[in-house]
Amino acid sequence: MATQSNTQRVFNFSAGPAVLPMSVLEQAQAELICLPGAGASVLEISHRGAAFIEIMNSAVARLRDLLGISDEFEVLLLQGGSRLQFSMTAINLAPGAAAPPDYVITGTWGKKALEEAQKVCAPRVVWDGKPHNYSEAPDWSSLELNPQAAYAYITSNETIQGVQLPTDLDSPAPLVCDSSSDFLSRPVPMDKYGLLYACAQKNAGPAGVTVVIIRKDLMGRAPSDTPGYLDYRNHAEAESMYNTPPTFAIYLLDLVCKWLQQDVGGLANIERQNIDKANQVYTVIDESDGFYQGHAEKSCRSMMNATFRMANEQLDKQFIAEAREQGLDGLKGHRSVGGVRVSMYNAMPLEGISTLCQFMRDFMNRNG
Amino acid sequence: MATQSNTQRVFNFSAGPAVLPMSVLEQAQAELICLPGAGASVLEISHRGAAFIEIMNSAVARLRDLLGISDEFEVLLLQGGSRLQFSMTAINLAPGAAAPPDYVITGTWGKKALEEAQKVCAPRVVWDGKPHNYSEAPDWSSLELNPQAAYAYITSNETIQGVQLPTDLDSPAPLVCDSSSDFLSRPVPMDKYGLLYACAQKNAGPAGVTVVIIRKDLMGRAPSDTPGYLDYRNHAEAESMYNTPPTFAIYLLDLVCKWLQQDVGGLANIERQNIDKANQVYTVIDESDGFYQGHAEKSCRSMMNATFRMANEQLDKQFIAEAREQGLDGLKGHRSVGGVRVSMYNAMPLEGISTLCQFMRDFMNRNG
C-alpha cells in the first residue's frame, strides 16, 4: 500500500470483523457526535432512553422482516459471541430431553461447539468431516438423526474451511444452527429451525453483538443454578436489556438491516449478488488448471469464504503479499489451516471481486 | 429541547452509557471511514491484524500505566458486562478455598452479585446496608472478615444508590471489587486488590467491553466443566482473543485512556476534578435547607452519582422535565428507586455541573 494515502480504503477480504456497507459507515460517521434528536452520541445515550429503545426495536423489527421471523420466536441481542453460544445452546436446550443432542461437524467451529456441549451432556456425533479434512458436507438423507434428541446441531457455514451446507436440514429434533458467517446472506426457512444464532461481525455489523433467534417453547429448561447471563429466559423477559446491551453495535446492526431492506431490496436479492460474486471467484479457480486448488468439494463450497491454496506455501505467501500491495487485503487463510481465504460477505462490492479475480488471473499468468 | 437544533448536544447526566470526552468522539468520527494506515474502518479490520493488535496492546498498556498495574496481574478485555462478572468471579475464585467468600452489600449491584455467587457456593454476607435502604457504607474496622475466605467482595460505587466506599479495604482474603461506575475516576492501590473489574460504559468507553484486572495466581481454579468463555484462564492465555473481541469498544477504551493520560494528566488529576464537581452538587443539596434530600450518608456520598429527591414525586418529575428542557438530560433516578440521579463521570465538563447547579438553585427558588 506504499503508493496509497494514509486514508485510502482497500478492498477488505477479512473473515470478520469484515467490510461494512459504505452508506452505513457514512451515516454512522455523520451522526457520531450527535444522534439526531438525542442530544448526544449514540455511544453516550442511556439504553433505557427513548432514542435507544427505538433503535433496539427497529433492529429487531428489521431482522423479523428480513428473515420472516414469526411470533413463535424471540429475537435476542447478546454479548459473548459464538463462543458463549456454544455453551448456552447446550446448557439451555439439553436438560430434560429424552436423548442427548446430535451434532453434525463440518469444520472447526462445529467441533468447538461440540467440546462445550460435552461439558454439559453426552452429545452424539452423527457426522464428522474430519476424515477428509473438513472439505465435505453430509448427505442429509444418510444421517440417522434421533427424533428424541434434545436438538440437532449444525454450522451452516464453516468460516475457516469454507464449507457451507447447501440445503436446509429437515430435522426431527429442534434444529440449532450456528449461522455466524452466512447470517443475512440469503433467505432462511425459519420454520425449519429451533434456534439460529450469529455473531454480527461478518454480514450483520461489528464485533460485539450476537443475534439469537429462539423458538419460545425451547426456553425455560436451563437449571436454576445457571449463571444468569447464560439463561436465554432472562434475556427474553428483559427484551435483551437483562444488562446494558452493546448499544453501538446494535445501532450498526440496525443500519446494516436498513441497508439490506432499502438499498439491496431484501435477502433474495443479496443472495443473487452473493452467488454471482462467489461464482466469479470459483470460476477463476476452476479454470486455473489446478494452479488454484480449492479446499471444499464443489457441492458445498461457501458463498461467503472461498478457501484455496497454491502449489506451495511460498506461493501462497507471495500471492497474499502482492495482493495486499494492490489494495486487496485480508486474504490470508486462518492460522490453523493456512492457504488463502477470500471472504466475500454482503458488503464486499462487485468491484472488489472483479479486481481480485483479475489479480488472480494475472498472478497465475506470472507464476503458473 | 424545543429551542435547540436536531444535532445540538445537551449535557448528558446519564448513569451509563454516559458522556464521552469530546476529543475522543471527534477522533473516532474523523477516523470512522478509514483508520489511518489500516485501509478500512476500525469497525471492519480483523482483530488478528497488526492495526488492531496495536490498539489492543495500547489499551492494555495505558490501563497499566494509569492504574500502576504490575506484572502480577492480567488485564483482560471481555464481553458480557458486570452481570457476567457476577458469575465469573464466583465460578473462578470460590472453588478449592478453605471457606466461602465474604460479601459486603452496599446496594443493588452487590446484591445481584451475591445472588449469582449463591448459585456456586455459600457466600457469607458480612455486611448489608439494606436496613437503612442502602444509604451507608460499613466501618471497615467493624467487619469480621474471614482470612480463609475464597475472597472478599465489595462494590466500590453503587450506581443506583449513589454510595461510594470512601476508603480501600485492607482485606485478609483476596479482595474482589466491582468498580464499574468509578473505574478510572481516581487512583487505586492495586496491591490491595485480587481482582477488580469494570464495564466500560461509565468512565472508560462505550457499552460492550468489560475490563478485568486479575492477579495471576487467582486463575486456574475454575472446574473443568466451566463454560469456556467463563474461565479467566482461557482469556488470559489468548491475550483477550479467546474469541473475537469487541474491537470498536476497545478502540474507544484506548482513546479514553489516551485522553486521561495526555489531556487530563492522569488519575490524580481526574480525581481532583471529580471531587470538585461533586462538591459543587452536594453543596447545593446541603445548602437547600432540606429542599433537596440526599440519599447517601455524607461519609459515603458518591463522587460519580449524586442521588436525591424532593418533597414529593411530582416535584422530582417536574425537576427532571424542566431540566431536560434546558438541555440537562438523563437526570431521572434508576427505575427501581426513583428520585433524581446526577451522574457526573470523568467526561462531564465543569460547565455541565455549573449549569446544573444554577438550575438547581433556580428550581428551588421557584418551588421552595
XYZ file of C-alpha atoms in Angstrom:
736
model
C 0.000 0.000 0.000
C 3.053 2.180 -0.320
C 1.525 4.149 -3.174
C -1.708 4.873 -1.356
C -2.528 7.666 1.013
C -2.912 7.027 4.697
C -6.690 7.066 4.467
C -7.169 5.251 1.173
C -9.593 2.381 1.626
C -8.585 -1.044 0.357
C -10.787 -3.980 -0.607
C -11.073 -5.769 2.717
C -11.482 -9.538 2.388
C -11.151 -10.121 6.131
C -13.140 -13.069 7.507
C -14.543 -10.961 10.304
C -14.695 -8.317 11.562
C -15.355 -7.554 7.929
C -16.290 -4.950 5.376
C -19.413 -2.884 6.106
C -21.635 -1.071 3.596
C -20.212 2.361 2.782
C -23.563 4.055 3.309
C -23.706 2.578 6.814
C -20.251 3.872 7.671
C -21.127 7.293 6.266
C -24.316 7.579 8.307
C -22.526 6.394 11.451
C -19.800 8.947 10.857
C -22.222 11.800 10.210
C -24.158 11.025 13.405
C -21.236 10.110 15.649
C -21.060 13.357 17.614
C -24.805 13.703 17.938
C -27.549 11.249 17.055
C -30.240 13.487 15.544
C -32.776 14.392 18.211
C -30.938 12.600 21.013
C -28.671 15.423 22.158
C -25.666 13.096 22.415
C -23.722 10.458 20.520
C -25.360 7.062 20.188
C -22.264 5.914 22.108
C -23.341 8.017 25.091
C -27.109 7.689 25.378
C -28.838 5.584 28.005
C -30.021 2.182 26.850
C -33.235 2.916 28.759
C -33.933 6.186 26.939
C -36.463 6.583 24.139
C -33.823 7.136 21.449
C -32.028 3.867 22.051
C -35.170 1.820 22.639
C -36.335 2.976 19.217
C -33.057 1.720 17.705
C -33.303 -1.608 19.514
C -36.905 -2.149 18.461
C -36.068 -1.135 14.930
C -33.175 -3.606 14.687
C -35.368 -6.467 15.930
C -38.245 -5.488 13.631
C -35.940 -5.316 10.617
C -34.489 -8.755 11.437
C -38.024 -10.135 11.739
C -38.936 -8.591 8.411
C -35.812 -9.697 6.534
C -35.908 -13.289 7.770
C -39.666 -13.650 8.118
C -39.396 -14.466 11.805
C -42.784 -15.257 13.330
C -44.007 -14.508 16.838
C -43.146 -18.096 17.734
C -39.563 -16.850 18.106
C -37.745 -14.460 20.375
C -35.006 -12.327 18.818
C -32.275 -11.662 21.383
C -29.254 -9.373 21.046
C -26.475 -10.637 23.299
C -22.763 -10.365 24.025
C -20.079 -13.053 24.179
C -20.004 -14.118 20.539
C -20.491 -17.609 19.179
C -18.169 -18.983 21.850
C -20.710 -18.212 24.534
C -23.474 -19.652 22.323
C -21.544 -22.934 22.109
C -22.191 -23.225 25.852
C -25.576 -21.538 26.066
C -27.214 -23.758 23.450
C -26.269 -26.906 25.354
C -26.948 -25.503 28.830
C -30.389 -24.237 27.845
C -31.592 -26.955 25.491
C -30.051 -30.245 26.645
C -31.673 -30.569 30.102
C -34.762 -32.683 30.407
C -34.668 -34.158 26.896
C -35.209 -37.867 26.308
C -31.871 -38.126 24.499
C -28.726 -36.030 24.180
C -28.258 -33.729 21.194
C -26.972 -34.812 17.773
C -24.020 -32.877 16.339
C -23.034 -32.568 12.681
C -19.401 -31.457 12.455
C -18.368 -29.827 9.188
C -15.422 -27.780 10.442
C -13.552 -26.087 13.258
C -16.432 -24.165 14.802
C -18.774 -27.125 14.998
C -16.014 -29.051 16.722
C -15.534 -26.309 19.281
C -19.282 -26.163 19.868
C -19.252 -29.911 20.463
C -16.488 -29.562 23.050
C -18.582 -27.099 25.026
C -21.660 -29.344 24.798
C -19.576 -32.233 26.133
C -19.202 -30.305 29.392
C -22.977 -30.302 29.768
C -24.252 -33.584 28.335
C -23.204 -36.541 26.180
C -23.756 -35.282 22.642
C -23.763 -37.803 19.828
C -21.699 -37.022 16.738
C -23.837 -38.115 13.804
C -21.442 -36.930 11.100
C -17.860 -35.653 11.201
C -15.998 -34.358 8.161
C -12.587 -34.813 9.753
C -11.509 -37.878 7.663
C -11.439 -35.632 4.600
C -10.071 -32.630 6.438
C -13.432 -30.890 6.637
C -13.947 -30.406 2.931
C -17.385 -32.005 2.639
C -20.958 -31.695 3.817
C -23.109 -34.687 4.693
C -25.842 -36.082 2.531
C -28.792 -35.280 4.779
C -30.656 -38.405 3.744
C -27.829 -40.592 5.025
C -27.950 -39.188 8.561
C -29.669 -41.129 11.294
C -30.914 -38.325 13.459
C -32.629 -39.129 16.710
C -36.136 -37.649 16.873
C -35.870 -37.816 20.677
C -32.642 -35.807 20.742
C -32.626 -32.563 22.677
C -31.697 -30.902 19.393
C -29.685 -31.399 16.211
C -26.735 -29.014 15.833
C -25.260 -27.748 12.559
C -22.929 -24.960 11.428
C -24.393 -23.516 8.247
C -21.075 -22.078 7.086
C -17.669 -23.079 8.379
C -15.677 -19.870 8.019
C -12.241 -21.456 8.332
C -12.737 -24.323 5.892
C -15.090 -22.500 3.532
C -17.693 -25.265 3.719
C -21.334 -24.220 3.532
C -24.330 -26.512 3.906
C -26.016 -26.378 0.503
C -29.547 -27.059 1.735
C -31.506 -26.668 4.949
C -31.798 -29.775 7.067
C -35.240 -31.172 7.874
C -34.519 -32.256 11.407
C -36.833 -34.406 13.501
C -35.450 -32.736 16.648
C -35.270 -28.949 17.124
C -32.592 -27.679 14.760
C -29.882 -25.472 16.273
C -27.713 -23.604 13.806
C -24.551 -21.548 14.138
C -25.121 -19.198 11.230
C -22.417 -16.733 12.221
C -20.781 -16.394 8.842
C -23.725 -16.645 6.468
C -26.379 -14.868 8.512
C -28.386 -12.422 6.393
C -26.612 -13.619 3.245
C -29.694 -15.478 1.954
C -33.296 -16.185 2.935
C -33.726 -18.840 5.622
C -36.828 -21.022 6.119
C -37.087 -20.222 9.813
C -39.833 -22.801 10.332
C -37.169 -25.500 9.993
C -35.150 -24.048 12.867
C -35.491 -24.139 16.626
C -32.594 -21.812 17.367
C -30.393 -19.903 14.957
C -27.620 -17.646 16.130
C -24.918 -15.471 14.624
C -22.254 -13.140 15.842
C -22.632 -9.957 13.832
C -19.132 -9.300 12.587
C -19.460 -10.976 9.196
C -22.635 -9.776 7.481
C -24.627 -8.032 10.160
C -22.500 -5.424 11.871
C -19.381 -5.012 14.001
C -17.930 -7.388 16.574
C -19.659 -7.250 19.938
C -23.263 -8.280 19.350
C -24.698 -11.746 18.750
C -28.176 -12.342 17.374
C -30.062 -15.314 18.830
C -33.379 -16.327 17.270
C -35.001 -18.917 19.517
C -38.364 -20.644 19.435
C -40.103 -19.588 22.609
C -41.039 -23.117 23.653
C -37.351 -24.086 23.799
C -36.653 -21.694 26.652
C -37.119 -22.435 30.326
C -35.144 -25.670 30.593
C -31.886 -24.267 31.990
C -31.112 -25.445 35.546
C -31.736 -22.953 38.311
C -28.033 -22.630 39.052
C -27.251 -21.466 35.502
C -25.290 -18.195 35.530
C -27.899 -15.510 34.978
C -26.332 -14.193 31.791
C -26.378 -17.694 30.251
C -30.117 -18.294 30.613
C -31.991 -17.227 27.465
C -35.120 -16.659 29.558
C -33.537 -13.764 31.392
C -32.723 -12.007 28.149
C -36.146 -12.725 26.657
C -38.005 -11.468 29.726
C -35.922 -8.291 29.740
C -36.189 -7.782 25.959
C -32.393 -8.028 25.647
C -31.899 -5.498 28.455
C -31.041 -8.022 31.161
C -27.943 -5.895 31.400
C -26.666 -2.949 29.397
C -26.663 -4.095 25.779
C -23.813 -3.260 23.384
C -25.621 -0.160 22.186
C -23.359 0.987 19.370
C -23.103 -2.491 17.852
C -26.908 -2.725 17.880
C -27.157 0.706 16.239
C -24.907 -0.529 13.426
C -26.843 -3.798 13.160
C -29.957 -1.695 12.635
C -28.254 0.381 9.928
C -27.000 -2.753 8.144
C -30.506 -4.241 8.218
C -31.910 -0.975 6.859
C -29.355 -1.140 4.041
C -30.438 -4.710 3.258
C -34.083 -3.696 3.204
C -33.911 -0.374 1.407
C -30.779 -0.388 -0.747
C -30.461 -4.083 -1.548
C -34.130 -4.980 -1.538
C -34.091 -7.975 0.771
C -32.338 -11.300 1.258
C -33.334 -12.855 -2.072
C -31.533 -10.001 -3.802
C -28.410 -10.211 -1.656
C -28.327 -13.967 -2.233
C -28.281 -13.397 -6.007
C -25.433 -10.923 -5.591
C -23.531 -13.318 -3.339
C -23.915 -16.227 -5.757
C -22.724 -14.009 -8.570
C -19.671 -12.856 -6.615
C -18.773 -16.353 -5.444
C -19.197 -17.774 -8.941
C -16.687 -15.277 -10.274
C -14.060 -16.386 -7.764
C -14.738 -20.106 -8.155
C -14.660 -19.768 -11.939
C -11.102 -18.452 -11.741
C -10.193 -21.389 -9.507
C -11.902 -23.944 -11.760
C -10.305 -22.522 -14.885
C -6.823 -22.384 -13.343
C -5.929 -25.949 -14.287
C -5.008 -26.745 -10.720
C -2.918 -23.626 -10.102
C -5.515 -22.661 -7.509
C -6.609 -25.705 -5.503
C -9.965 -25.194 -3.813
C -10.362 -26.810 -0.396
C -14.086 -27.570 -0.254
C -15.885 -30.026 -2.510
C -17.785 -28.197 -5.225
C -21.143 -29.272 -3.809
C -20.569 -27.424 -0.527
C -18.350 -24.522 -1.491
C -19.090 -21.476 0.616
C -20.647 -18.396 -0.955
C -19.012 -16.441 1.865
C -15.455 -17.787 2.232
C -13.584 -19.278 -0.716
C -10.553 -21.210 0.534
C -7.753 -22.405 -1.702
C -4.028 -22.903 -1.870
C -1.341 -22.999 -4.494
C 1.454 -25.487 -5.151
C 3.389 -24.472 -2.061
C 3.271 -22.213 0.953
C 5.792 -19.855 -0.543
C 3.476 -19.126 -3.441
C 0.524 -18.630 -1.066
C 2.562 -16.070 0.852
C 3.638 -14.311 -2.298
C 0.020 -14.180 -3.505
C -1.153 -12.649 -0.224
C 1.668 -10.106 -0.132
C 1.292 -8.995 -3.756
C -2.473 -8.750 -3.385
C -2.025 -6.512 -0.360
C 0.288 -4.270 -2.377
C -2.551 -3.853 -4.843
C -5.101 -2.936 -2.184
C -6.625 -6.411 -1.757
C -6.283 -7.082 1.966
C -7.196 -9.792 4.465
C -6.648 -12.770 2.158
C -4.526 -14.854 4.495
C -6.155 -18.141 5.459
C -6.948 -18.851 9.102
C -3.746 -19.500 11.044
C -4.925 -23.042 11.850
C -5.120 -24.108 8.185
C -3.003 -21.673 6.157
C -3.555 -21.030 2.458
C -5.711 -18.236 1.053
C -9.214 -17.276 2.112
C -11.415 -14.871 0.155
C -14.186 -13.639 2.413
C -16.836 -12.009 0.276
C -19.619 -11.018 2.593
C -22.694 -8.986 1.690
C -20.902 -5.656 1.803
C -17.989 -6.649 -0.442
C -18.670 -4.662 -3.609
C -18.692 -6.359 -7.002
C -15.765 -4.154 -7.938
C -13.697 -5.770 -5.188
C -14.454 -9.214 -6.559
C -13.657 -8.315 -10.172
C -10.428 -6.608 -9.090
C -9.480 -9.718 -7.119
C -10.337 -12.060 -9.997
C -8.232 -10.004 -12.368
C -5.370 -10.150 -9.876
C -5.776 -13.931 -9.553
C -5.559 -14.351 -13.335
C -2.548 -12.053 -13.561
C -0.794 -13.788 -10.688
C -1.358 -17.173 -12.300
C -0.039 -15.940 -15.637
C 3.077 -14.636 -13.971
C 3.645 -17.698 -11.779
C 1.822 -20.598 -13.448
C -35.138 20.950 23.825
C -37.650 22.693 21.605
C -35.368 25.640 21.006
C -32.380 23.511 20.062
C -31.422 22.165 16.688
C -31.655 18.484 15.919
C -27.935 17.989 16.408
C -27.398 20.283 19.405
C -25.629 18.388 22.164
C -27.071 18.519 25.660
C -25.347 17.955 28.995
C -25.813 14.213 29.392
C -26.048 13.095 33.032
C -26.939 9.518 32.089
C -25.696 6.843 34.507
C -24.283 4.774 31.681
C -23.808 4.531 28.786
C -22.579 8.010 29.553
C -20.882 11.118 28.277
C -17.547 10.625 26.487
C -14.746 13.169 26.053
C -15.422 15.404 23.049
C -11.901 14.907 21.695
C -12.451 11.141 21.727
C -15.697 11.446 19.788
C -14.054 13.789 17.313
C -11.141 11.441 16.650
C -13.481 8.469 16.307
C -15.612 10.419 13.877
C -12.660 11.588 11.797
C -11.302 8.036 11.532
C -14.588 6.183 11.154
C -14.419 5.576 7.417
C -10.740 4.723 7.428
C -8.396 4.158 10.346
C -5.177 5.852 9.206
C -2.871 3.277 7.669
C -5.332 0.397 8.013
C -7.179 0.779 4.710
C -10.553 0.236 6.378
C -12.693 1.391 9.271
C -11.673 0.189 12.719
C -15.144 -1.416 12.658
C -14.074 -3.601 9.743
C -10.494 -4.654 10.380
C -9.514 -8.122 11.521
C -8.828 -8.493 15.232
C -5.781 -10.569 14.209
C -4.293 -7.851 12.016
C -1.412 -5.601 13.015
C -3.567 -2.468 13.211
C -5.983 -3.875 15.764
C -3.359 -5.705 17.792
C -1.598 -2.373 18.190
C -4.830 -0.838 19.501
C -5.419 -3.730 21.896
C -1.873 -3.614 23.243
C -2.073 0.145 23.555
C -5.312 -0.003 25.558
C -3.841 -2.545 27.966
C -0.579 -0.615 28.297
C -2.427 2.623 29.018
C -4.565 0.906 31.669
C -1.419 -0.498 33.250
C 0.170 2.935 33.227
C -2.858 4.822 34.567
C -3.560 2.388 37.403
C 0.006 1.264 38.067
C -0.866 -2.359 37.372
C 2.110 -4.647 37.930
C 3.015 -7.816 36.055
C 1.431 -9.764 38.890
C -1.884 -9.022 37.168
C -3.512 -9.913 33.877
C -5.599 -7.230 32.196
C -8.466 -8.843 30.265
C -10.953 -7.176 27.935
C -14.181 -9.181 27.886
C -17.839 -9.083 26.917
C -20.963 -9.697 28.977
C -20.803 -6.738 31.332
C -20.782 -6.820 35.105
C -23.617 -9.332 35.066
C -21.326 -11.973 33.648
C -18.626 -10.958 36.137
C -21.067 -11.587 38.999
C -20.956 -15.238 37.914
C -17.371 -15.450 36.711
C -15.853 -14.140 39.930
C -17.575 -16.841 41.981
C -17.082 -19.643 39.447
C -13.379 -18.903 39.084
C -12.403 -17.940 42.620
C -14.642 -19.880 45.006
C -13.547 -23.467 44.195
C -10.948 -25.061 46.398
C -10.883 -22.353 49.054
C -10.930 -23.242 52.743
C -14.013 -21.080 53.271
C -16.680 -19.473 51.089
C -16.357 -15.826 50.061
C -17.386 -12.859 52.201
C -19.741 -10.309 50.602
C -20.209 -6.674 51.596
C -23.526 -5.405 50.222
C -23.844 -1.650 49.856
C -26.504 -1.534 47.146
C -28.361 -3.172 44.283
C -25.387 -4.410 42.264
C -23.663 -6.076 45.190
C -26.931 -7.835 45.974
C -27.197 -9.121 42.409
C -23.585 -10.287 42.514
C -24.365 -12.164 45.730
C -27.322 -13.905 44.080
C -25.070 -15.227 41.326
C -22.450 -16.365 43.851
C -25.168 -18.244 45.744
C -25.579 -20.471 42.690
C -21.942 -21.503 43.014
C -21.118 -21.590 46.721
C -22.412 -20.480 50.115
C -21.222 -16.892 50.358
C -21.303 -15.218 53.761
C -22.818 -11.745 53.959
C -20.576 -9.831 56.353
C -22.365 -6.501 55.997
C -25.630 -5.478 54.365
C -26.843 -1.894 54.104
C -30.452 -2.898 53.498
C -31.804 -1.901 56.957
C -31.086 1.729 56.064
C -32.112 1.371 52.431
C -28.537 1.195 51.193
C -27.513 4.681 52.224
C -24.402 3.756 54.197
C -21.007 2.147 53.921
C -19.549 -0.118 56.598
C -16.872 0.868 59.045
C -14.129 -1.435 57.823
C -12.746 -1.949 61.297
C -16.077 -3.393 62.467
C -16.125 -6.147 59.848
C -15.150 -9.657 60.789
C -13.656 -10.860 57.542
C -12.519 -14.440 57.252
C -8.839 -14.694 56.273
C -9.610 -18.178 54.946
C -12.395 -16.935 52.674
C -12.055 -17.558 48.945
C -12.275 -13.795 48.582
C -13.937 -10.691 49.986
C -16.345 -8.954 47.601
C -17.149 -5.243 47.502
C -18.774 -2.776 45.102
C -16.694 0.385 45.178
C -19.529 2.567 43.895
C -23.190 1.630 43.884
C -24.515 3.475 40.841
C -28.193 3.238 41.756
C -27.940 4.363 45.382
C -25.018 6.750 44.893
C -22.997 5.120 47.681
C -19.234 5.009 47.252
C -16.776 3.304 49.567
C -14.703 6.174 50.959
C -11.533 4.148 51.538
C -9.938 0.991 50.188
C -10.458 -2.112 52.272
C -7.460 -3.974 53.673
C -8.794 -7.464 53.219
C -7.170 -10.575 54.688
C -8.595 -12.601 51.772
C -8.158 -11.656 48.089
C -10.257 -8.557 47.502
C -12.689 -8.666 44.569
C -14.166 -5.339 43.535
C -16.915 -4.343 41.129
C -15.577 -0.945 40.162
C -17.874 -0.471 37.183
C -19.011 3.028 37.969
C -15.902 4.588 39.474
C -13.234 2.871 37.387
C -10.562 5.324 36.210
C -12.117 8.110 38.290
C -9.317 8.061 40.858
C -6.039 6.269 41.593
C -6.425 2.787 43.056
C -3.855 0.979 45.240
C -3.909 -2.156 43.125
C -1.764 -4.058 45.619
C -4.815 -4.238 47.890
C -6.869 -5.979 45.220
C -7.009 -9.519 43.896
C -9.498 -8.840 41.133
C -11.010 -5.552 40.041
C -13.455 -5.317 37.181
C -15.499 -2.669 35.432
C -17.833 -2.477 32.492
C -16.638 0.427 30.399
C -19.785 2.448 29.837
C -19.358 4.888 32.714
C -15.847 6.321 32.669
C -13.898 4.129 30.287
C -15.719 3.871 26.982
C -18.938 2.634 25.393
C -21.113 -0.319 26.419
C -19.796 -3.667 25.225
C -16.402 -4.138 26.845
C -15.557 -5.084 30.417
C -12.103 -4.666 31.923
C -10.977 -7.405 34.325
C -7.742 -6.948 36.250
C -6.900 -10.211 37.961
C -3.919 -11.381 39.996
C -2.412 -14.220 38.021
C -2.273 -16.620 40.970
C -6.061 -16.421 41.354
C -6.662 -18.041 37.994
C -6.803 -21.780 37.323
C -9.332 -22.808 39.946
C -12.436 -22.999 37.733
C -13.831 -26.530 37.366
C -13.096 -28.293 34.081
C -16.758 -28.176 33.053
C -16.871 -24.379 33.253
C -18.193 -22.878 30.003
C -15.099 -21.876 28.071
C -15.996 -18.205 27.881
C -16.402 -18.060 31.678
C -12.899 -19.280 32.550
C -10.495 -16.363 33.012
C -7.595 -18.646 32.081
C -8.840 -19.002 28.520
C -8.917 -15.256 28.063
C -5.535 -14.766 29.694
C -3.863 -17.466 27.606
C -5.318 -15.970 24.427
C -4.496 -12.374 25.432
C -8.208 -11.472 25.327
C -8.580 -13.047 21.876
C -10.208 -16.280 23.054
C -12.882 -15.185 20.640
C -13.338 -12.067 18.536
C -13.108 -9.161 20.977
C -15.445 -6.141 20.772
C -12.976 -4.270 18.615
C -14.621 -0.865 18.354
C -15.326 -0.673 22.081
C -11.657 -1.466 22.759
C -10.590 1.211 20.281
C -12.662 3.759 22.196
C -11.331 2.489 25.530
C -7.849 3.155 24.188
C -8.803 6.685 23.113
C -10.378 7.423 26.504
C -7.244 6.189 28.273
C -5.103 8.351 25.980
C -7.299 11.332 26.884
C -6.791 10.578 30.582
C -3.033 10.328 30.132
C -2.375 13.191 27.764
C -5.180 15.730 28.206
C -6.069 15.200 31.861
C -2.642 14.195 33.128
C -3.518 11.020 34.995
C -5.885 9.711 37.631
C -4.789 12.028 40.446
C -5.815 14.953 38.275
C -9.160 13.480 37.267
C -9.859 12.679 40.920
C -9.332 16.343 41.836
C -11.719 17.384 39.064
C -14.278 14.802 40.152
C -14.135 15.905 43.791
C -14.558 19.492 42.710
C -17.567 18.665 40.519
C -19.228 16.511 43.175
C -18.644 19.120 45.858
C -20.474 21.699 43.782
C -23.549 19.483 43.512
C -23.504 18.375 47.156
C -23.071 21.979 48.280
C -26.327 22.918 46.554
C -28.014 19.970 48.284
C -26.541 20.818 51.697
C -27.467 24.480 51.400
C -31.011 23.755 50.258
C -32.437 23.512 53.779
C -33.918 20.113 53.015
C -35.461 21.046 49.670
C -33.059 18.559 48.118
C -32.788 15.424 50.260
C -29.638 13.448 49.540
C -29.937 9.675 49.771
C -26.455 8.593 50.865
C -24.874 9.442 54.193
C -22.352 12.237 53.795
C -19.452 9.957 54.657
C -20.079 7.721 51.640
C -21.589 10.044 49.072
C -20.574 9.064 45.588
C -18.314 11.326 43.559
C -19.893 9.735 40.457
C -23.645 9.558 41.130
C -25.389 12.056 43.391
C -28.850 10.773 44.314
C -31.521 12.910 45.929
C -35.227 13.567 45.987
C -37.558 16.425 46.761
C -40.677 16.641 48.950
C -42.741 14.521 46.580
C -42.581 12.547 43.370
C -44.417 15.224 41.441
C -41.671 17.710 42.208
C -38.999 15.173 41.190
C -40.734 14.702 37.848
C -41.088 18.415 37.313
C -37.393 18.905 38.104
C -36.368 16.244 35.592
C -38.669 17.579 32.868
C -37.667 21.230 33.290
C -34.003 20.293 33.393
C -34.388 18.406 30.134
C -35.990 21.467 28.564
C -32.845 23.366 29.478
C -30.515 20.803 27.935
C -29.725 18.899 31.151
C -30.634 15.311 30.295
C -30.522 11.881 31.932
C -31.313 13.019 35.482
C -34.058 10.522 36.238
C -33.175 8.160 39.083
C -32.990 4.424 38.413
C -36.470 2.990 37.885
C -36.051 0.782 40.963
C -35.604 3.713 43.376
C -36.979 6.836 41.654
C -35.862 10.342 42.546
C -33.098 12.246 40.793
C -29.629 10.988 39.943
C -26.817 13.229 38.763
C -24.156 11.104 37.104
C -21.018 13.160 36.774
C -18.392 10.888 35.302
C -14.928 11.888 34.170
C -16.075 13.311 30.848
C -18.834 15.537 32.250
C -17.423 19.033 31.744
C -17.295 21.527 34.592
C -19.642 23.708 32.586
C -22.271 20.975 32.748
C -22.011 20.872 36.519
C -22.174 24.639 36.977
C -25.151 24.848 34.613
C -26.881 22.114 36.589
C -26.107 23.740 39.943
C -27.515 27.033 38.717
C -30.635 25.219 37.538
C -30.958 23.504 40.924
C -30.792 26.844 42.723
C -33.296 28.432 40.352
C -35.667 25.486 40.616
C -35.532 25.642 44.406
C -36.211 29.388 44.405
C -39.220 28.876 42.191
C -40.587 25.892 44.083
C -39.146 26.016 47.582
